[in-house]
XYZ file of C-alpha atoms in Angstrom:
304
model
C -120.723 -19.652 42.830
C -117.247 -19.465 42.432
C -116.836 -16.631 45.126
C -118.763 -18.872 47.649
C -117.204 -22.228 46.476
C -113.791 -19.934 47.575
C -114.277 -18.901 50.596
C -115.364 -22.036 51.756
C -111.777 -23.232 50.550
C -109.933 -20.427 52.134
C -111.672 -20.990 54.982
C -110.502 -25.045 55.174
C -107.209 -24.116 54.863
C -107.326 -21.547 57.481
C -107.766 -24.752 59.834
C -104.910 -25.780 61.624
C -105.991 -29.279 60.962
C -105.346 -28.510 57.114
C -102.565 -26.918 54.981
C -104.285 -27.372 52.212
C -103.629 -24.474 49.415
C -105.358 -23.644 45.689
C -105.112 -21.061 43.706
C -107.658 -20.609 41.433
C -106.394 -18.082 39.463
C -103.344 -20.944 38.362
C -106.468 -23.066 37.323
C -106.560 -22.112 32.699
C -109.780 -20.924 31.929
C -111.307 -23.083 28.637
C -110.367 -20.134 27.073
C -106.734 -20.546 27.896
C -106.340 -24.217 27.318
C -108.088 -24.576 24.050
C -104.723 -22.298 23.939
C -102.994 -24.435 25.576
C -103.455 -27.191 23.130
C -103.415 -25.259 19.695
C -100.170 -24.385 21.027
C -98.957 -27.644 21.880
C -99.957 -28.853 18.290
C -97.733 -26.085 16.717
C -94.845 -26.875 18.993
C -95.531 -30.727 17.671
C -95.749 -29.671 14.443
C -92.183 -27.979 14.531
C -90.756 -30.283 16.140
C -91.998 -33.063 13.926
C -90.684 -30.710 10.827
C -87.096 -30.406 12.522
C -86.886 -34.395 12.537
C -87.681 -33.503 9.565
C -85.665 -31.529 8.310
C -83.147 -33.099 10.502
C -82.811 -36.128 8.495
C -83.268 -34.249 5.128
C -80.132 -32.748 5.498
C -78.504 -35.650 6.873
C -79.098 -37.398 3.912
C -77.697 -34.606 1.925
C -75.027 -34.573 4.003
C -74.466 -38.673 3.143
C -74.373 -37.675 -0.584
C -72.139 -34.683 -0.084
C -69.924 -37.182 2.029
C -69.926 -39.845 -0.309
C -69.482 -37.774 -3.598
C -66.883 -36.275 -2.093
C -64.849 -39.752 -0.985
C -65.373 -40.770 -4.845
C -63.966 -37.689 -5.866
C -61.394 -38.937 -3.894
C -60.714 -42.321 -4.615
C -61.376 -40.629 -8.341
C -58.133 -38.435 -8.182
C -56.336 -41.399 -6.061
C -57.144 -43.231 -9.550
C -56.571 -40.116 -11.488
C -53.067 -40.277 -10.506
C -51.768 -43.666 -10.250
C -53.183 -43.982 -13.696
C -51.162 -40.770 -14.622
C -47.850 -41.638 -12.690
C -48.264 -45.798 -14.800
C -49.096 -44.334 -18.095
C -45.757 -42.002 -17.629
C -44.052 -44.541 -17.089
C -44.670 -45.862 -21.196
C -44.951 -42.519 -22.343
C -42.230 -41.220 -21.251
C -39.183 -44.574 -21.739
C -35.718 -45.078 -20.661
C -32.801 -46.731 -24.066
C -30.237 -48.429 -22.546
C -26.841 -47.766 -24.169
C -26.837 -47.947 -27.653
C -24.104 -50.079 -30.330
C -25.568 -49.510 -33.741
C -27.923 -47.239 -34.811
C -30.718 -49.863 -34.719
C -30.397 -50.153 -30.578
C -30.763 -46.478 -30.724
C -34.457 -46.358 -31.618
C -35.428 -49.420 -29.284
C -36.704 -47.885 -25.835
C -38.270 -49.360 -22.713
C -40.222 -48.802 -20.487
C -39.481 -46.960 -17.062
C -39.972 -49.897 -14.804
C -38.076 -52.059 -12.748
C -35.573 -54.300 -14.506
C -32.899 -57.042 -13.267
C -29.597 -55.408 -12.161
C -26.782 -55.873 -14.189
C -23.258 -54.501 -14.908
C -21.998 -54.091 -18.583
C -18.401 -56.061 -18.718
C -17.483 -55.094 -22.412
C -19.383 -53.741 -25.650
C -19.137 -54.530 -29.355
C -20.747 -53.314 -31.920
C -23.084 -56.072 -31.998
C -23.591 -57.950 -28.284
C -22.644 -56.838 -24.950
C -21.594 -59.232 -21.805
C -23.591 -58.362 -18.889
C -23.028 -59.826 -15.421
C -25.825 -60.523 -13.589
C -27.488 -59.854 -10.173
C -29.339 -63.164 -8.711
C -33.331 -61.927 -8.890
C -36.647 -63.755 -8.811
C -38.953 -64.779 -11.122
C -42.625 -66.288 -11.451
C -42.445 -69.136 -14.336
C -44.824 -71.662 -15.843
C -44.610 -73.880 -18.952
C -45.714 -72.786 -22.210
C -48.103 -75.464 -23.659
C -46.788 -76.336 -27.424
C -43.346 -76.489 -28.999
C -43.213 -72.687 -29.789
C -42.340 -70.771 -27.907
C -44.123 -67.470 -29.582
C -46.754 -69.009 -31.773
C -50.309 -66.625 -29.789
C -52.119 -69.437 -28.035
C -49.185 -70.709 -26.051
C -47.191 -67.195 -25.135
C -51.239 -65.091 -24.388
C -52.427 -68.100 -22.357
C -48.455 -68.164 -20.235
C -48.625 -64.693 -20.010
C -52.362 -64.269 -18.269
C -51.920 -67.152 -16.217
C -48.514 -64.854 -14.929
C -50.116 -61.714 -14.667
C -53.107 -63.133 -12.820
C -50.298 -63.901 -10.153
C -49.071 -60.668 -10.568
C -52.267 -59.008 -10.235
C -53.690 -61.029 -6.343
C -54.122 -64.474 -7.408
C -51.792 -65.206 -5.360
C -51.871 -66.727 -0.823
C -52.012 -62.749 0.428
C -54.357 -61.332 -2.577
C -51.418 -58.699 -3.248
C -51.286 -56.913 -6.209
C -47.562 -56.582 -7.765
C -46.029 -53.638 -9.793
C -45.351 -54.635 -13.147
C -41.648 -55.433 -14.251
C -39.880 -55.842 -17.144
C -38.640 -57.741 -19.451
C -40.812 -61.311 -20.145
C -38.140 -63.239 -20.333
C -39.193 -66.545 -22.618
C -36.739 -69.236 -22.569
C -36.238 -73.308 -23.933
C -36.029 -75.848 -21.953
C -35.028 -79.497 -22.651
C -37.925 -81.775 -21.228
C -36.827 -85.503 -20.225
C -39.544 -87.195 -20.483
C -40.690 -90.078 -17.296
C -38.587 -92.442 -16.785
C -40.462 -96.560 -16.537
C -40.356 -98.740 -13.249
C -37.335 -101.006 -13.814
C -38.356 -104.468 -14.543
C -37.030 -108.765 -15.109
C -35.180 -107.992 -17.467
C -33.247 -104.703 -16.733
C -35.211 -102.406 -19.627
C -35.462 -98.722 -19.246
C -36.756 -96.963 -21.182
C -36.892 -92.533 -21.419
C -39.665 -91.014 -23.693
C -38.362 -88.847 -26.448
C -36.875 -86.121 -25.339
C -38.994 -82.252 -26.273
C -38.515 -79.237 -26.705
C -40.774 -76.803 -24.249
C -40.667 -73.307 -23.561
C -40.684 -71.374 -19.972
C -42.152 -67.652 -20.113
C -41.156 -66.115 -17.027
C -41.677 -62.091 -15.362
C -39.512 -61.032 -13.111
C -40.153 -60.634 -10.250
C -40.067 -57.162 -7.794
C -36.557 -56.866 -5.471
C -38.260 -55.357 -2.267
C -40.045 -59.045 -1.689
C -36.300 -60.819 -1.790
C -37.390 -64.648 -0.759
C -40.465 -63.598 0.710
C -42.891 -63.335 -2.396
C -46.387 -64.361 -2.073
C -46.799 -68.227 -3.054
C -49.441 -68.868 -6.183
C -52.481 -70.504 -5.708
C -52.016 -71.786 -9.421
C -50.276 -74.811 -9.605
C -48.670 -74.010 -13.050
C -46.609 -71.061 -11.309
C -43.456 -71.719 -10.115
C -40.734 -69.616 -7.867
C -37.455 -69.552 -8.842
C -33.883 -67.782 -7.839
C -31.934 -66.971 -11.290
C -28.451 -67.065 -9.350
C -25.391 -64.582 -10.707
C -24.518 -65.431 -13.707
C -22.874 -63.594 -17.154
C -24.378 -63.573 -19.901
C -23.698 -62.540 -24.434
C -26.994 -60.141 -25.458
C -27.442 -59.457 -28.233
C -30.316 -56.646 -29.040
C -33.058 -56.501 -31.770
C -36.337 -54.874 -33.149
C -39.718 -55.927 -34.302
C -41.505 -59.028 -33.103
C -40.146 -62.062 -31.601
C -40.951 -65.418 -33.753
C -39.613 -68.497 -34.146
C -37.884 -68.103 -36.583
C -36.331 -64.421 -35.831
C -35.656 -66.018 -32.659
C -33.396 -69.193 -34.053
C -31.688 -66.150 -36.223
C -30.531 -64.313 -33.406
C -29.531 -66.961 -31.778
C -27.556 -68.352 -34.456
C -25.351 -64.902 -35.472
C -24.742 -64.550 -31.814
C -23.400 -67.416 -31.141
C -21.124 -66.539 -34.707
C -20.049 -63.575 -33.494
C -19.138 -65.208 -29.886
C -16.151 -67.633 -31.535
C -14.228 -64.040 -32.272
C -14.751 -63.294 -28.566
C -11.532 -63.297 -26.817
C -12.533 -63.597 -23.230
C -15.842 -65.108 -23.113
C -17.169 -68.537 -24.921
C -20.727 -70.033 -24.799
C -21.189 -72.743 -21.972
C -21.940 -76.231 -23.093
C -25.693 -77.125 -23.257
C -27.249 -73.298 -22.450
C -30.411 -73.114 -24.062
C -31.288 -69.547 -25.393
C -33.062 -66.661 -23.371
C -35.097 -64.078 -25.151
C -36.269 -61.293 -23.432
C -38.889 -58.371 -24.607
C -39.579 -55.409 -22.716
C -42.258 -53.420 -24.793
C -46.250 -53.640 -24.600
C -47.966 -54.664 -27.690
C -49.316 -51.406 -28.247
C -44.993 -49.905 -28.769
C -44.177 -49.455 -32.690
C -42.293 -52.923 -33.548
C -39.209 -50.176 -34.906
C -39.026 -48.867 -31.068
C -39.775 -52.336 -29.438
C -36.608 -53.676 -27.796
C -36.106 -57.311 -28.108
C -32.585 -59.568 -26.520
C -31.682 -62.662 -26.950
C -29.137 -64.067 -24.178
C -27.000 -67.026 -24.002
C -24.678 -67.773 -20.690
C -21.148 -67.503 -21.265
C -18.190 -68.156 -19.482
C -14.491 -66.720 -19.254
C -12.100 -68.770 -21.696
C -9.259 -68.215 -18.653
C -8.845 -70.965 -16.440
């Protein structure tokens, strides 16, 4: 049957009016068709498995990449932590004038620049270069009560660590400076008869963080309106260092000690109307006898 059909097709294809040519050997038999379907299924399954393996490999690669990135970040964080820890674990020391001062140490952080003009066994005279501070007024009349000092410290620390207009974290510096300021109160409007009244003077305290010098006057602006940026001009100060923890009573005692000692200074005297400043260089966990604190008073030359 097949041979007769093939003969007929062959005759048709040999006709000059027909160019059709069919090779029946190329037409698959039923057995070949079954094999083709089976092989096609195998190839499809292989491709699907290949795609599954590729997806799995991609997930594994992603996990490994994330793990590698996390490891890299962890290593950087550990390195940064080591650097920061070293600043406190390996502190620096100022030149000492007595045994108490010789035991004091300060973290290896940036501080204001100054030049020592003279030194005695109790105090030294420094010429301090201009610098910038972020400052806030402390609540209450006491400068070193836990509530007021902690609240002010936290407000300034928030500014330093990113609560500013550019969300920039700045490096920690030293010392933290606290100073007395006089509040003159509120001046009332003029009436008739002419009566001008001023509220009773009150002593307040301001806490300041010394700002990193690399910013100069281009410091980020605080988001908290209670934080002010101020430039401290060049000045000459007398400084008395002491260890331990700072209290209002200790500050008063050290200020009076410094004022008495300066009465005998041949070159410098305390400027009229200045208030004491207290500088604290160490974090709270520092041992009391190794802590460095300073009271300072602005002075002027006795020579005109």
